[in-house]
XYZ file of N, CA, C and O in Angstrom:
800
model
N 93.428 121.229 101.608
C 94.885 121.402 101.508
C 95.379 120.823 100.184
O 94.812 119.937 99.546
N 96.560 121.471 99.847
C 96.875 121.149 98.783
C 97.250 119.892 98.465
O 96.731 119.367 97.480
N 98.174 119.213 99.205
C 98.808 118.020 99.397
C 97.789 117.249 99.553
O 97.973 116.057 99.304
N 96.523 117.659 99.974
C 96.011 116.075 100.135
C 95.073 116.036 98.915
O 94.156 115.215 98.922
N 95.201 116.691 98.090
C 94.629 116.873 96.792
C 95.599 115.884 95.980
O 95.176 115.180 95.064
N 97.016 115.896 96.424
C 98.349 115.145 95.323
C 97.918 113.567 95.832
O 97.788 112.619 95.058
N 97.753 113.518 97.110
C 98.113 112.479 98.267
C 96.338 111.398 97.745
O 96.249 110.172 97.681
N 95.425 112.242 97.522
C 93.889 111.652 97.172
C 93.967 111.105 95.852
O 93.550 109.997 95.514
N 94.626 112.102 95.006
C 95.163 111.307 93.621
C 95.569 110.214 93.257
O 95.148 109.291 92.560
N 96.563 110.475 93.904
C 98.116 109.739 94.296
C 97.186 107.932 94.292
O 97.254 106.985 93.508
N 96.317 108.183 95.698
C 95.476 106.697 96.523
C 94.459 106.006 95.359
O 94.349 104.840 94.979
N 93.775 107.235 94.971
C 92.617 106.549 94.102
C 93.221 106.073 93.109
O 92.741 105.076 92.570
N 94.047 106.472 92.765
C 95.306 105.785 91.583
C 95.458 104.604 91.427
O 95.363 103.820 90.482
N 95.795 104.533 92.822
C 96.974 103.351 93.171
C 95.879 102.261 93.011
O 96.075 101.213 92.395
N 94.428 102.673 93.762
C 93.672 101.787 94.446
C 92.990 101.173 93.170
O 92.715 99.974 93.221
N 92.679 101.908 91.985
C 92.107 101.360 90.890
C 92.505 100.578 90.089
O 91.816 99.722 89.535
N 94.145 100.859 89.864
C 95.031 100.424 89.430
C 95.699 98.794 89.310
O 96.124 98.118 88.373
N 95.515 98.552 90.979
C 95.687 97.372 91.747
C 95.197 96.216 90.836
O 95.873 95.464 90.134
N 93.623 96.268 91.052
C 92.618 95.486 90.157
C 93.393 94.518 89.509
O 94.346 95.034 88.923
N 93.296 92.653 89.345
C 93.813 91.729 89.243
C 93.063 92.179 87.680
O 91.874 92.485 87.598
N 94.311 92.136 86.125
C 93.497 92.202 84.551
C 94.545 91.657 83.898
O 95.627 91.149 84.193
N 93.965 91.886 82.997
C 94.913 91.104 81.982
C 96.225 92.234 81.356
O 96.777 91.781 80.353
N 96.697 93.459 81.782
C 97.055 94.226 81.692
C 98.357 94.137 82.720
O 99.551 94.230 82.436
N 97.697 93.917 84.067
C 99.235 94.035 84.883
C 99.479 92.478 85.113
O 100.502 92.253 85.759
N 98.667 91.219 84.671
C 99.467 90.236 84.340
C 100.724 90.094 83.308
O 101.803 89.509 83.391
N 100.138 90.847 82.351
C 100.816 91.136 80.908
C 102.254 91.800 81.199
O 103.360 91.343 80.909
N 101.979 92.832 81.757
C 103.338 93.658 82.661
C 104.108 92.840 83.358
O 105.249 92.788 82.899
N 103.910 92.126 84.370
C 104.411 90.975 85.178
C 105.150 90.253 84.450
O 106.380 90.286 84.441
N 104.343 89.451 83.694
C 105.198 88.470 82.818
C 106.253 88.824 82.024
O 107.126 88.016 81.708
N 106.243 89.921 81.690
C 107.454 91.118 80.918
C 108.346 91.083 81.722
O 109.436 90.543 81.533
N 107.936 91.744 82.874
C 109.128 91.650 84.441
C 110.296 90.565 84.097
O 111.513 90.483 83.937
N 108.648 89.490 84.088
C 109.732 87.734 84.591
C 110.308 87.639 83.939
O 111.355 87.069 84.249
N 110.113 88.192 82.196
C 111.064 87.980 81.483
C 112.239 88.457 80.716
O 113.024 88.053 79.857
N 112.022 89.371 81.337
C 113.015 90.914 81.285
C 113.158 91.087 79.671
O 114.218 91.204 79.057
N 111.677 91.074 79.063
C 111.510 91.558 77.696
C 110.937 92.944 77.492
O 109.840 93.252 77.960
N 111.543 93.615 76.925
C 111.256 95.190 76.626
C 110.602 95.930 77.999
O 109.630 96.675 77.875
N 111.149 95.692 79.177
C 109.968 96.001 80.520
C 109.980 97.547 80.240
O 108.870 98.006 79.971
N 111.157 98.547 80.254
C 111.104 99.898 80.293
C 109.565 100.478 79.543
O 108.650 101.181 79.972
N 109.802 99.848 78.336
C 108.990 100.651 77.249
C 107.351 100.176 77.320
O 106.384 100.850 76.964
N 107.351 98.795 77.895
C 105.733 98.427 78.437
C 105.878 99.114 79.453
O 105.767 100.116 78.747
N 106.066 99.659 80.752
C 105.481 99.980 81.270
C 105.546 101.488 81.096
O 104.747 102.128 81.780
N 106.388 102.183 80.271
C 106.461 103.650 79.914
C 105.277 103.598 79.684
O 104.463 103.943 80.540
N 104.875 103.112 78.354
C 103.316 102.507 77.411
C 102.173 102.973 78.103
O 101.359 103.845 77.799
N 102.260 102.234 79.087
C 101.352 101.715 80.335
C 100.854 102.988 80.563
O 99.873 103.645 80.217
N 101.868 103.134 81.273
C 101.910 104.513 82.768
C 101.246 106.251 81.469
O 100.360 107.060 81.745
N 102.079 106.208 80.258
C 101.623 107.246 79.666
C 100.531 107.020 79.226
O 99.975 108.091 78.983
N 99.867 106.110 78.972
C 98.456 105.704 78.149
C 97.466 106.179 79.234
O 96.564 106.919 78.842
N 97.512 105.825 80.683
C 96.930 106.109 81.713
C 97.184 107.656 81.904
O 96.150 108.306 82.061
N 98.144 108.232 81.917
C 98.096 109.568 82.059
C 97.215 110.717 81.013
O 96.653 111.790 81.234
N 97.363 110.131 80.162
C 96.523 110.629 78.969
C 95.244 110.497 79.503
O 94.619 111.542 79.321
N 94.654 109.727 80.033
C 93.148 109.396 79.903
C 92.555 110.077 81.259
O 91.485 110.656 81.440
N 93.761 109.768 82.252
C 93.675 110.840 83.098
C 93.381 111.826 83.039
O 92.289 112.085 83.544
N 94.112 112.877 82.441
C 94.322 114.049 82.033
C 93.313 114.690 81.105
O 93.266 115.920 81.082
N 92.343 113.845 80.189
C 91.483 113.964 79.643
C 90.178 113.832 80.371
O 89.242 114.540 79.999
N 89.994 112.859 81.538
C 89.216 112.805 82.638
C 89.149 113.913 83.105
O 88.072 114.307 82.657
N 89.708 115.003 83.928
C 89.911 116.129 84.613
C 89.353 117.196 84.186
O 88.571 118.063 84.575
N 90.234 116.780 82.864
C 89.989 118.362 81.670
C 88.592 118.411 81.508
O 87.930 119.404 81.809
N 88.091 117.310 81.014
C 86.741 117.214 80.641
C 85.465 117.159 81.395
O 84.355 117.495 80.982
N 85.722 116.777 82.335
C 84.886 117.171 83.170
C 84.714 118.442 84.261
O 83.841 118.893 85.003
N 86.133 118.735 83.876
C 85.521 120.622 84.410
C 85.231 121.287 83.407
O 84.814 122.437 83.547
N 85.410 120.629 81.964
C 84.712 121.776 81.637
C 83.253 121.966 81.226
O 82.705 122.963 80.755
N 82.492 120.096 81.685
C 81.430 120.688 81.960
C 80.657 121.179 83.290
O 79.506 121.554 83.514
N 81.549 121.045 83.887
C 81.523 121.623 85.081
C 81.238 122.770 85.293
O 80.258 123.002 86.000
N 81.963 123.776 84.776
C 82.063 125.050 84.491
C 80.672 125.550 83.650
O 80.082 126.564 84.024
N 80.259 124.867 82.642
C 78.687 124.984 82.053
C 77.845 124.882 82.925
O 77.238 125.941 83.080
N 77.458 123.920 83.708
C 76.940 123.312 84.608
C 77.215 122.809 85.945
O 77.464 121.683 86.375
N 77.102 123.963 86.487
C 77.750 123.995 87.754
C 77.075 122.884 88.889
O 77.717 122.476 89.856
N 75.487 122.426 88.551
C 75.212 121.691 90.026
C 75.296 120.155 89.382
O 74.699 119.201 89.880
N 76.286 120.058 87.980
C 76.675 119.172 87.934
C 77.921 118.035 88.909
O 78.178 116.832 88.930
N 78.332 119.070 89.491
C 79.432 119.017 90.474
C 79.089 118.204 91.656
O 79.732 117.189 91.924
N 77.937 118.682 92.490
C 76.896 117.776 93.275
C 76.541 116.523 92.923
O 76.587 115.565 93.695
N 76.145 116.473 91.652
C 75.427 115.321 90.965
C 76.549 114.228 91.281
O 76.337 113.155 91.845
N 78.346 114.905 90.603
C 79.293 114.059 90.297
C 80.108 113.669 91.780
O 80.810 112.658 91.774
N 80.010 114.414 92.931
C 79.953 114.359 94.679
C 79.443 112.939 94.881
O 80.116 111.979 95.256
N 78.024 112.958 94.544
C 77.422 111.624 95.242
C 77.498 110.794 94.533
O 77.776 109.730 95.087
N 77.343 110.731 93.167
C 78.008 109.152 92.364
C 78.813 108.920 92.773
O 78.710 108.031 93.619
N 80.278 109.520 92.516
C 81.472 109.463 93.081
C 81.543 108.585 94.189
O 82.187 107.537 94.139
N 80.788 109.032 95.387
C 81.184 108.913 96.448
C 80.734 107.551 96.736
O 81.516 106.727 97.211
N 79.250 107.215 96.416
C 78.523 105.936 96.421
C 79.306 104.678 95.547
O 79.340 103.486 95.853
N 80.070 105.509 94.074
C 80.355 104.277 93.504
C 81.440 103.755 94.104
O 81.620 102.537 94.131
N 82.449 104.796 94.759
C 83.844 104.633 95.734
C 83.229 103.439 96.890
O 83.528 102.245 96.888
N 82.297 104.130 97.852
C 82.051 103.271 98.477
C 81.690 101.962 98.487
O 82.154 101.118 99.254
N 80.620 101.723 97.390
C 80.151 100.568 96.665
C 81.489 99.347 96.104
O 81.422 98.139 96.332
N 82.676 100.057 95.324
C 83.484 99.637 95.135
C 84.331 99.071 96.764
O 84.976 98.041 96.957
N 84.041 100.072 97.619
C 85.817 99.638 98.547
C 84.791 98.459 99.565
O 85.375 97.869 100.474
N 83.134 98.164 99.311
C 82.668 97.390 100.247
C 83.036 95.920 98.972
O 83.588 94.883 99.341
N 82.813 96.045 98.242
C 83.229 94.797 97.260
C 84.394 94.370 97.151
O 84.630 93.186 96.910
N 85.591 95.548 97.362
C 86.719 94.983 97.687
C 87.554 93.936 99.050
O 88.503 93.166 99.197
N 86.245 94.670 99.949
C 86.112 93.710 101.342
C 85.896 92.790 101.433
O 86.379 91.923 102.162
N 84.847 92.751 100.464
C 83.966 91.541 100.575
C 84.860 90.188 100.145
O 84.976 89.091 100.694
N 85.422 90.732 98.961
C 86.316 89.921 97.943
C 87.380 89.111 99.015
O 87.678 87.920 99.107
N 87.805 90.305 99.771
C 89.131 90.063 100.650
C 88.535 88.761 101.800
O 89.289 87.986 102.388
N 87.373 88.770 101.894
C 87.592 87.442 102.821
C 86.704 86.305 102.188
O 86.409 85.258 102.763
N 86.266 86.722 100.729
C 85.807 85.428 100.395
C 85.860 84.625 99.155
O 85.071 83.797 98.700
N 87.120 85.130 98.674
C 87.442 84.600 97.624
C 88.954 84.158 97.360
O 89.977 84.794 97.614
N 88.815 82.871 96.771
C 90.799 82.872 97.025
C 91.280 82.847 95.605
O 91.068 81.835 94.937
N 91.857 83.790 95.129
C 92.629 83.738 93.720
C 94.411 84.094 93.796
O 94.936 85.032 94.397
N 95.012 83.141 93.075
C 96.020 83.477 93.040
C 96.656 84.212 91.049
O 96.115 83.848 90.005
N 97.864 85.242 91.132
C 97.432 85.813 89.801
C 98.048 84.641 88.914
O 98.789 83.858 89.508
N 97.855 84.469 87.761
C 98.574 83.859 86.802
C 99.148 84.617 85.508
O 98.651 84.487 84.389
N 99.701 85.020 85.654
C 100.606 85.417 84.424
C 100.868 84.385 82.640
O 101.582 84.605 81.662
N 99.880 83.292 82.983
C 100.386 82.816 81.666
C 99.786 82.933 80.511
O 98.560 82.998 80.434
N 100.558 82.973 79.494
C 99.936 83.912 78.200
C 100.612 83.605 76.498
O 101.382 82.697 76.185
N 100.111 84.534 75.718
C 101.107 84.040 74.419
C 102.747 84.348 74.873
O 102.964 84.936 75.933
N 103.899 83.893 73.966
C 105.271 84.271 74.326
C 105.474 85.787 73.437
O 104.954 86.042 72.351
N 106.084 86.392 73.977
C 106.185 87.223 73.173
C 107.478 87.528 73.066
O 108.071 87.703 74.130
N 108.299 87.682 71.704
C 109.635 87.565 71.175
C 109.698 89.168 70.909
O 110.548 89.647 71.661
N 109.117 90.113 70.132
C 109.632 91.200 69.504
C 109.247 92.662 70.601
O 108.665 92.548 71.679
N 109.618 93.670 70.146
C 109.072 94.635 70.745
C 107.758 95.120 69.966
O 106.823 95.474 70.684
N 107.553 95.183 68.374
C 106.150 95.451 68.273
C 104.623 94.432 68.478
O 103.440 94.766 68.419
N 105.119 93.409 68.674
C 104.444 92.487 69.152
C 104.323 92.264 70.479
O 103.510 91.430 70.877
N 105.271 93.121 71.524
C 104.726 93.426 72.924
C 103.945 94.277 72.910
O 102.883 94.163 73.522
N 104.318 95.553 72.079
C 103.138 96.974 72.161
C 102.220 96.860 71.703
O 101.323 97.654 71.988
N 101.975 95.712 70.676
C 100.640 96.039 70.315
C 100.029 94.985 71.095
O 98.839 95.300 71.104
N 100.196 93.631 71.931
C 99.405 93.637 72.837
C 98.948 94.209 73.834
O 97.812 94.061 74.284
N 100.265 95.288 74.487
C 99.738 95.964 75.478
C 98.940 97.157 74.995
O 98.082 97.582 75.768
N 99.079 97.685 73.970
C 97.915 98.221 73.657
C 96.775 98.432 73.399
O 96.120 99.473 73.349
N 96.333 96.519 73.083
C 95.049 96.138 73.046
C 94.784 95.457 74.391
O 93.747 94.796 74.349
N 95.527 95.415 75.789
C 94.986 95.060 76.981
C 94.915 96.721 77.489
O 94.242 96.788 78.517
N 95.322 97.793 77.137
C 95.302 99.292 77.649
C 94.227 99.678 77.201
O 93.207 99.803 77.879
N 94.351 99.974 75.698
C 93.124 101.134 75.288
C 91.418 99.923 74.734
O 90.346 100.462 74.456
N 91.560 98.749 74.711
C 90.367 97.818 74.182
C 89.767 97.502 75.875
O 88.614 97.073 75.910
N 90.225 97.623 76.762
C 89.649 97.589 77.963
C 88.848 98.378 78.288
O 89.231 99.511 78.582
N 87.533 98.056 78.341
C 86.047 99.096 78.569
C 86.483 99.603 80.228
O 86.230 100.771 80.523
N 86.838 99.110 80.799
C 87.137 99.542 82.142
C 87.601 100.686 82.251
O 86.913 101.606 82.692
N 89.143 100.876 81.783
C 89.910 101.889 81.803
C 89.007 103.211 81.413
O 89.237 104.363 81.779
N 88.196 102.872 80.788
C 87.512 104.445 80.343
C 86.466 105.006 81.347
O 85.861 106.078 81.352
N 86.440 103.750 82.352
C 84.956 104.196 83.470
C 86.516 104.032 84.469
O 85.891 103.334 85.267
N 87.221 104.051 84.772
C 88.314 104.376 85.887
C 88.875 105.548 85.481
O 89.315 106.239 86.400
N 88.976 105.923 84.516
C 90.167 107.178 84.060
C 88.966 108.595 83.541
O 89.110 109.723 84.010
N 88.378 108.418 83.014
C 87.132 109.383 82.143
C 86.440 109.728 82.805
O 86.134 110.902 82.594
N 85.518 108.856 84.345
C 84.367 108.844 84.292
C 85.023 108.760 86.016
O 84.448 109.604 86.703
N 85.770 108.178 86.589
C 85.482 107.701 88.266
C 86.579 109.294 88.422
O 86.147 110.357 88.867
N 87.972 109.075 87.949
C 89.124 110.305 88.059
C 88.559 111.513 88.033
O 88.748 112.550 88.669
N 87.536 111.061 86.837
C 87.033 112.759 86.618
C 86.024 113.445 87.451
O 86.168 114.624 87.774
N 85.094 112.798 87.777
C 84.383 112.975 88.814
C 84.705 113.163 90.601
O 84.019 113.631 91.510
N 85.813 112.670 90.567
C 86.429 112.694 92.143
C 87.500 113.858 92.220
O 87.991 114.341 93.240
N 87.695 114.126 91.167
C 88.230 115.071 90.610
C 87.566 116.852 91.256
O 88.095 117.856 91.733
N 86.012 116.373 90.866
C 85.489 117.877 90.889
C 85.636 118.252 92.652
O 85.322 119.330 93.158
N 86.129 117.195 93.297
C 86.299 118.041 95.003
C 87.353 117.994 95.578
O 87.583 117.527 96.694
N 88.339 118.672 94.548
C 89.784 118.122 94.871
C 89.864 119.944 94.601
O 89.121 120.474 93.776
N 90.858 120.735 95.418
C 91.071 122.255 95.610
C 91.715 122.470 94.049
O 91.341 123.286 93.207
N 92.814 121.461 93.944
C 93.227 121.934 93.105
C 93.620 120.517 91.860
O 94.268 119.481 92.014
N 92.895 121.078 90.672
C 92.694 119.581 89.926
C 94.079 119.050 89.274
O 94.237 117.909 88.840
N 95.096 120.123 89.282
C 96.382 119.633 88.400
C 96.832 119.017 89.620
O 97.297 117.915 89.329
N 96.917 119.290 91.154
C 97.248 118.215 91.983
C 96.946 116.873 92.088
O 97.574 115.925 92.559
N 95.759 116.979 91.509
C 94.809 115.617 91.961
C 94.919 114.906 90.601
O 94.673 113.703 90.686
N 95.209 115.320 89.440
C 95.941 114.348 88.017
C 97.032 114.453 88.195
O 97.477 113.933 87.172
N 98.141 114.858 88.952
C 99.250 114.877 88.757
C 99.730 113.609 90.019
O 100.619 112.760 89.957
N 98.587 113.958 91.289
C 98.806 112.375 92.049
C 98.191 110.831 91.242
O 98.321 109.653 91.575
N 97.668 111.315 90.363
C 97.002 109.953 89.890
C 97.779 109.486 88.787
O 98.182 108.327 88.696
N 98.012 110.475 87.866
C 99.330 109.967 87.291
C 101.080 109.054 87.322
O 101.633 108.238 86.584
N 101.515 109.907 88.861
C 102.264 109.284 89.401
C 102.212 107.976 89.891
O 103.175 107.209 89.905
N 100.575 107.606 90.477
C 100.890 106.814 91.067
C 100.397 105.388 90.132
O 100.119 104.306 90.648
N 100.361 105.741 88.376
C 100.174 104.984 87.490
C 101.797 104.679 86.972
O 102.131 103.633 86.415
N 102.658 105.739 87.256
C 104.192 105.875 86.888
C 104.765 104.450 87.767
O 105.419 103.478 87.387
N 104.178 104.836 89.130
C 104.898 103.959 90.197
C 104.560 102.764 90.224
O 105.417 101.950 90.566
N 103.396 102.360 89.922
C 102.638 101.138 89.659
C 103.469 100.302 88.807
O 104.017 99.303 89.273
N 103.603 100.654 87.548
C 103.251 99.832 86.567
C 105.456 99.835 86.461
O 106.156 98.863 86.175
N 105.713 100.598 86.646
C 107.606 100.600 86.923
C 107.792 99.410 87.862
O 108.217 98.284 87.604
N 107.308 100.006 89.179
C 107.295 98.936 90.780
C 106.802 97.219 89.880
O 107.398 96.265 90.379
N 106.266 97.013 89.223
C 105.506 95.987 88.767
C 106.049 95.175 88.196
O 106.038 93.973 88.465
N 106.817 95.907 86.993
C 107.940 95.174 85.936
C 108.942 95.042 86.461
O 109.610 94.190 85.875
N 109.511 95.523 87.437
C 111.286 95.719 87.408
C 111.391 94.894 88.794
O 112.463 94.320 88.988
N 110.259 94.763 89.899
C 110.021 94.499 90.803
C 109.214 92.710 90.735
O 109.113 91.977 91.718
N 108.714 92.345 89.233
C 108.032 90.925 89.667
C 108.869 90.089 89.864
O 108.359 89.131 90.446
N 110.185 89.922 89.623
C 110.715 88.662 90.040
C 110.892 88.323 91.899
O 111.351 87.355 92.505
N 110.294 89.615 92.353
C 110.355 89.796 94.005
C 108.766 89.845 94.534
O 108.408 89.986 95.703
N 108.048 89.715 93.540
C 106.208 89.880 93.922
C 105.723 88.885 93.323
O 104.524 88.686 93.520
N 106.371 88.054 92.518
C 105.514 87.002 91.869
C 105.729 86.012 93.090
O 104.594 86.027 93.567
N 106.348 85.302 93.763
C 105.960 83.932 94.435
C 105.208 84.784 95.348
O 104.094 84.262 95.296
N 105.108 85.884 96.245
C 104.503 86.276 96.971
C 102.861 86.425 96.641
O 102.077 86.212 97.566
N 102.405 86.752 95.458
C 101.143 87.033 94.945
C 101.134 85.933 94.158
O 100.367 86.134 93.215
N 101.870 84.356 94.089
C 101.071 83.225 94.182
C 100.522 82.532 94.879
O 100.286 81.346 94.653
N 100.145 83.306 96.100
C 99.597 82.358 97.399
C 98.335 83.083 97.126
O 98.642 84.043 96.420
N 97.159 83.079 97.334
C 96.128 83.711 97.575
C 96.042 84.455 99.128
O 95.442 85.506 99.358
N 96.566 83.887 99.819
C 95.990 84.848 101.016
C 96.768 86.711 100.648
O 96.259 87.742 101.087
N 97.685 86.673 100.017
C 98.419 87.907 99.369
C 97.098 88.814 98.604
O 96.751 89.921 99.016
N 96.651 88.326 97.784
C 95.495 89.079 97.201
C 94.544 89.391 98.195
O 94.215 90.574 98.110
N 93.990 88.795 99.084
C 92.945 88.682 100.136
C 93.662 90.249 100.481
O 93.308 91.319 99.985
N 94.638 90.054 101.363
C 95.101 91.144 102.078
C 94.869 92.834 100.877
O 94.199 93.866 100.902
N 95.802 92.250 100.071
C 95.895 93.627 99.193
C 94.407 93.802 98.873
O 94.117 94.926 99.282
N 93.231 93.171 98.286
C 92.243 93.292 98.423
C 91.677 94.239 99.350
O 91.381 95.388 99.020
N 91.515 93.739 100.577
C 91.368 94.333 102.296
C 92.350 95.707 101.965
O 91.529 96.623 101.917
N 93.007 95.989 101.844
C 93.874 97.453 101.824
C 93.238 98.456 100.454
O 93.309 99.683 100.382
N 92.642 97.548 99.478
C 92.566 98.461 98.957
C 90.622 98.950 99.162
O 90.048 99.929 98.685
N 90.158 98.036 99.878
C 88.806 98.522 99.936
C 88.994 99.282 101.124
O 87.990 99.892 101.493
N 89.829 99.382 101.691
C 89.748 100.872 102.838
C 90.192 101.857 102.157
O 89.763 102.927 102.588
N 90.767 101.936 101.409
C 91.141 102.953 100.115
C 89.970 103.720 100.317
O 89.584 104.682 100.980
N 89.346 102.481 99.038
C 88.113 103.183 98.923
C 87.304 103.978 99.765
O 87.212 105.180 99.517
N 86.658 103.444 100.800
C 85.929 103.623 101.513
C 86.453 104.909 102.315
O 85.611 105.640 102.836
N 88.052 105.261 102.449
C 88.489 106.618 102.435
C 88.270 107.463 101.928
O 87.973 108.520 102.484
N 88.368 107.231 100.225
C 88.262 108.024 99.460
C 86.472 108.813 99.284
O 86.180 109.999 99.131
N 85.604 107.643 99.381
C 84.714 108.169 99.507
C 84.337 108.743 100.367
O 83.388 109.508 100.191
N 84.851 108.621 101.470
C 84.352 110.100 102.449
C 85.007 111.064 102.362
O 84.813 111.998 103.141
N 85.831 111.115 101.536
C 87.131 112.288 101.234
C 86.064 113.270 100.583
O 85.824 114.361 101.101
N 85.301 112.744 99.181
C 84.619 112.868 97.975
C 83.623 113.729 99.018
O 83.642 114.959 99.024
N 82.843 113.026 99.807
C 81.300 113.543 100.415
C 82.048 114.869 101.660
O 81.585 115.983 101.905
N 82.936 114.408 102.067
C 83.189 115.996 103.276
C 83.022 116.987 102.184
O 82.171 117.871 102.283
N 84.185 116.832 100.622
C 84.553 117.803 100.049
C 83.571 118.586 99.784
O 83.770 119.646 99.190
């Protein structure tokens, strides 16, 4: 169905997204300080859509060359999803972190963007979440502009909800049992998603 092509996007999005970095601390602390928040998290959210969108593209089109590449990208997918949402479990009951937001001050607006640009695009991660995990979970989704267009959004909603919203999430996600939980929610994500990946 179509919708659950927007709705699978939409989750794996959200769920990758989550991840405690130096990126949505960086965002946060913007929040708290109601310095340039619009345009960091515009930043944010479009930098991710891009890479998205380049994830998708690019991997159908070797897809399309190589068609039982598709299989190949099924069971990575699905194993690394799973692999991921059992580590996120794991995390959730045995580790206690609370986030910290503290960092250089930052006074100007090009001196916000260009840090957030070197916690966005200098992050080796982002390119195995957006290039390599999107794109691949990608190939069992009906329809792929649904399934970047849910993952996109739910990089829009993230990183907006984040800034405009920390002065109402920061004492809450200084307790650790808060991470535990969100942790625990997001490794059932996973572990959704990867059977989403293997029915498909």
């Amino acid at each position: 169905m179509l919708a659950t092509d927007y709705f699978s996007g939409f989750l794996l999005g959200l769920s990758l997204i989550f991840a405690i970095g130096s990126q949505n601390a960086f965002v946060l602390k913007q929040g708290l300080r109601r310095e340039h928040v619009f345009l960091i998290c515009l930043f944010c959210a479009v930098s991710d859509a891009l890479l998205i969108s380049a994830g998708v593209a690019g991997f159908g089109a070797v897809t399309a060359r190589y068609p039982h590449v598709v299989d190949m990208a099924k069971i990575a997918g699905s194993l690394f999803l799973f692999g991921y949402g059992l580590l996120s479990l794991y995390t959730s009951i045995t580790f206690s972190h609370a986030l910290s937001a503290d960092g250089q001050a930052v006074t100007s607006l090009k001196k916000a963007l260009l840090l957030c640009f070197g916690f966005t695009w200098l992050n080796p991660h982002v390119y195995l979440d957006t290039l390599v995990l999107v794109g691949m979970v990608s190939t069992g989704a009906g329809s792929k502009l649904l399934f970047a267009s849910g993952a996109v959004s739910a990089s829009f909603f993230f990183f907006f909800a984040l800034g405009y919203g920390a002065r109402l999430l920061t004492p809450l996600f200084a307790k650790p049992k808060a991470w535990n939980i969100l942790d625990a929610l997001v490794g059932v994500l996973m572990l959704y998603l990867a059977w989403h990946l293997y029915q498909s």
